[in-house]
Amino acid sequence: MIAIDPLQVTERDNYKLLIGSIIPRPIAFVTTLSEKGVLNGAPFSYFNIVSSNPPMISVSIQHAAGQSKDTARNIKQTKEFVIHIVDGQNVGQVNMTAAPLPPDQSEVALAGLTPVDSLQIAVPGVQEAKVRMECVLEQCVELPNNDLIIGRIVQFHIDEAIYGQGRIDPVKLGAVSRLAGNSYAGIGEIFEIERPV
């Protein structure tokens, strides 16, 4: 085994170790509204479930040039956002939203995604996602170089084609995940292992 002290390497080295080993990572495509009403959209792979009761998720948003990114700033201001699950059919458009646009330009429009009204919050989602979750800000933990967003889900939207008997079909969803660099992965082989009782 190679032993690496994170304090003895660069931030970039630590980043490569993290994104190369913690795989696959689910991708959250997050939409928010700016103070001026611009619909912002951006993908984040530091994303996961926090709780099912109440249903909560977390998204960690790294700072850019020492400042909160548009997404985090908008969430802190409006207290609302929409999480979308990225799949094989929309990953190309979602990738386009990673472009570093100024706050007064919409990445959603740039990518040709279709805004759709939410039911419980003011922030629109996008029609191209098979799963979207309307969220309100539960807590924002401001860390030295990022904003850890914890959101409570107030509304689920699930495509009828992937849903049945209270469950989402993982193959029909076709979620994609981030690996390292420019690499993504599909759902891959599915296998089962029974838990001990």
Coordinates of C-alpha atoms in Angstrom, one line a residue:
M1 CA 0.0 0.0 0.0
I2 CA 1.1 3.6 -0.7
A3 CA 0.6 5.9 2.3
I4 CA -0.2 9.5 1.5
D5 CA -0.6 12.3 4.0
P6 CA -3.2 14.7 2.6
L7 CA -1.3 17.6 4.3
Q8 CA 1.9 16.8 2.3
V9 CA 0.3 16.9 -1.2
T10 CA -1.5 19.6 -3.1
E11 CA -5.3 20.3 -3.1
R12 CA -5.4 19.0 -6.7
D13 CA -3.7 15.7 -5.6
N14 CA -6.3 15.2 -2.8
Y15 CA -9.0 16.0 -5.3
K16 CA -7.7 13.3 -7.7
L17 CA -7.5 10.7 -4.9
L18 CA -11.0 11.5 -3.8
I19 CA -12.7 11.4 -7.3
G20 CA -10.7 8.4 -8.4
S21 CA -11.6 6.3 -5.4
I22 CA -15.1 7.4 -4.3
I23 CA -16.9 6.0 -7.3
P24 CA -19.4 5.9 -8.8
R25 CA -20.8 9.2 -7.6
P26 CA -24.5 10.1 -8.3
I27 CA -24.9 13.4 -10.1
A28 CA -27.4 16.1 -8.9
F29 CA -28.4 18.6 -11.6
V30 CA -29.5 21.5 -9.5
T31 CA -31.8 24.4 -10.6
T32 CA -32.1 27.6 -8.6
L33 CA -33.4 31.2 -9.2
S34 CA -31.2 34.2 -8.8
E35 CA -32.4 37.4 -7.2
K36 CA -33.2 38.8 -10.7
G37 CA -35.2 35.6 -11.6
V38 CA -32.5 34.0 -13.8
L39 CA -32.9 30.2 -13.9
N40 CA -29.5 28.8 -13.0
G41 CA -28.6 25.1 -13.5
A42 CA -25.4 23.2 -12.6
P43 CA -24.3 19.6 -12.0
F44 CA -22.7 18.4 -8.8
S45 CA -21.3 14.9 -8.0
Y46 CA -20.7 15.6 -4.3
F47 CA -24.3 14.6 -3.6
N48 CA -26.2 12.0 -1.6
I49 CA -29.1 11.0 0.7
V50 CA -29.1 12.3 4.2
S51 CA -32.4 11.0 5.6
S52 CA -35.7 9.4 4.6
N53 CA -37.7 10.7 7.6
P54 CA -37.9 13.5 6.7
P55 CA -36.6 13.0 3.1
M56 CA -33.4 15.0 2.9
I57 CA -30.4 15.2 0.6
S58 CA -27.0 16.9 0.7
V59 CA -25.0 18.7 -2.0
S60 CA -21.5 20.0 -1.4
I61 CA -20.7 23.0 -3.6
Q62 CA -17.1 23.9 -3.9
H63 CA -16.2 27.6 -3.9
A64 CA -14.8 29.3 -7.1
A65 CA -12.0 31.8 -6.5
G66 CA -12.8 31.8 -2.8
Q67 CA -16.5 32.7 -3.3
S68 CA -19.8 30.8 -3.2
K69 CA -20.9 29.6 -6.7
D70 CA -24.1 31.0 -8.1
T71 CA -26.0 27.8 -7.1
A72 CA -25.0 28.0 -3.4
R73 CA -25.6 31.8 -3.3
N74 CA -29.1 31.4 -4.9
I75 CA -30.0 28.6 -2.4
K76 CA -28.9 30.7 0.5
Q77 CA -30.9 33.7 -0.7
T78 CA -34.2 32.0 -1.8
K79 CA -34.0 28.8 0.4
E80 CA -35.3 26.7 -2.5
F81 CA -33.9 24.5 -5.3
V82 CA -34.7 21.5 -7.5
I83 CA -32.6 18.3 -7.6
H84 CA -32.7 16.2 -10.8
I85 CA -31.2 12.8 -11.4
V86 CA -29.0 12.8 -14.4
D87 CA -29.5 9.9 -16.9
G88 CA -28.2 8.7 -20.2
Q89 CA -30.7 10.7 -22.2
N90 CA -29.9 14.1 -20.6
V91 CA -26.3 13.9 -19.5
G92 CA -25.0 15.7 -22.7
Q93 CA -27.3 18.7 -22.0
V94 CA -26.5 18.7 -18.3
N95 CA -22.7 18.6 -19.1
M96 CA -23.3 21.8 -21.1
T97 CA -24.6 23.6 -18.0
A98 CA -21.1 23.2 -16.3
A99 CA -20.0 26.1 -18.5
P100 CA -18.8 29.1 -16.4
L101 CA -21.5 31.6 -17.3
P102 CA -22.1 35.0 -15.5
P103 CA -25.0 35.1 -13.0
D104 CA -27.3 36.9 -15.4
Q105 CA -27.2 34.1 -18.0
S106 CA -29.1 30.9 -17.8
E107 CA -27.3 27.6 -18.2
V108 CA -30.7 25.9 -18.6
A109 CA -31.4 28.0 -21.7
L110 CA -27.8 27.5 -23.0
A111 CA -28.3 23.7 -22.8
G112 CA -31.7 23.8 -24.5
L113 CA -33.4 22.3 -21.4
T114 CA -37.2 22.9 -20.9
P115 CA -38.2 24.6 -17.7
V116 CA -41.3 23.2 -16.0
D117 CA -43.1 24.7 -13.0
S118 CA -42.8 23.3 -9.5
L119 CA -45.8 22.6 -7.3
Q120 CA -44.5 23.6 -3.8
I121 CA -41.7 26.1 -4.6
A122 CA -41.0 29.0 -7.0
V123 CA -37.9 27.4 -8.6
P124 CA -38.7 25.6 -11.9
G125 CA -37.3 22.2 -12.7
V126 CA -36.5 20.8 -16.1
Q127 CA -38.7 18.5 -18.1
E128 CA -35.9 16.3 -19.5
A129 CA -35.3 14.6 -16.1
K130 CA -37.1 11.4 -15.2
V131 CA -36.8 12.2 -11.5
R132 CA -36.8 15.6 -9.9
M133 CA -37.2 16.7 -6.3
E134 CA -38.4 20.1 -5.1
C135 CA -36.3 21.1 -2.0
V136 CA -36.3 23.7 0.6
L137 CA -33.1 24.6 2.4
E138 CA -32.8 22.8 5.8
Q139 CA -29.3 23.9 6.6
C140 CA -26.2 25.4 5.0
V141 CA -22.9 24.5 6.6
E142 CA -20.3 27.0 5.4
L143 CA -17.0 25.1 5.3
P144 CA -13.6 26.7 4.5
N145 CA -13.8 26.0 0.8
N146 CA -17.4 24.9 0.1
D147 CA -21.0 25.2 1.0
L148 CA -22.6 22.0 2.3
I149 CA -26.3 22.3 1.4
I150 CA -28.8 20.1 3.2
G151 CA -32.2 20.2 1.6
R152 CA -35.6 18.8 2.6
I153 CA -37.6 17.3 -0.2
V154 CA -41.2 18.7 -0.3
Q155 CA -42.3 17.2 -3.6
F156 CA -41.2 14.2 -5.8
H157 CA -41.8 14.1 -9.6
I158 CA -41.3 10.6 -11.1
D159 CA -41.7 9.7 -14.8
E160 CA -44.6 7.1 -15.0
A161 CA -42.5 5.0 -17.4
I162 CA -39.9 4.2 -14.7
Y163 CA -42.3 3.8 -11.7
G164 CA -44.4 0.9 -10.5
Q165 CA -45.6 -0.7 -7.3
G166 CA -43.9 2.1 -5.2
R167 CA -40.5 1.5 -6.8
I168 CA -38.3 3.1 -9.4
D169 CA -36.9 0.7 -12.0
P170 CA -33.1 1.4 -12.0
V171 CA -32.6 0.1 -15.6
K172 CA -35.4 2.3 -17.0
L173 CA -34.1 5.3 -15.0
G174 CA -30.7 4.8 -16.6
A175 CA -28.9 7.1 -14.1
V176 CA -25.3 7.9 -14.9
S177 CA -22.6 8.6 -12.4
R178 CA -19.3 10.5 -12.3
L179 CA -16.0 8.8 -12.2
A180 CA -12.7 10.7 -12.6
G181 CA -11.7 13.2 -15.3
N182 CA -14.2 13.2 -18.2
S183 CA -15.5 9.7 -17.4
Y184 CA -19.0 8.7 -16.6
A185 CA -20.6 5.3 -15.9
G186 CA -24.0 3.7 -16.5
I187 CA -25.9 1.5 -14.1
G188 CA -23.8 -1.6 -15.0
E189 CA -24.4 -5.1 -13.8
I190 CA -27.1 -5.5 -11.0
F191 CA -26.6 -8.2 -8.5
E192 CA -28.2 -9.1 -5.1
I193 CA -26.7 -10.1 -1.8
E194 CA -29.0 -10.9 1.2
R195 CA -28.3 -9.0 4.4
P196 CA -27.7 -11.0 7.5
V197 CA -30.6 -11.3 9.9

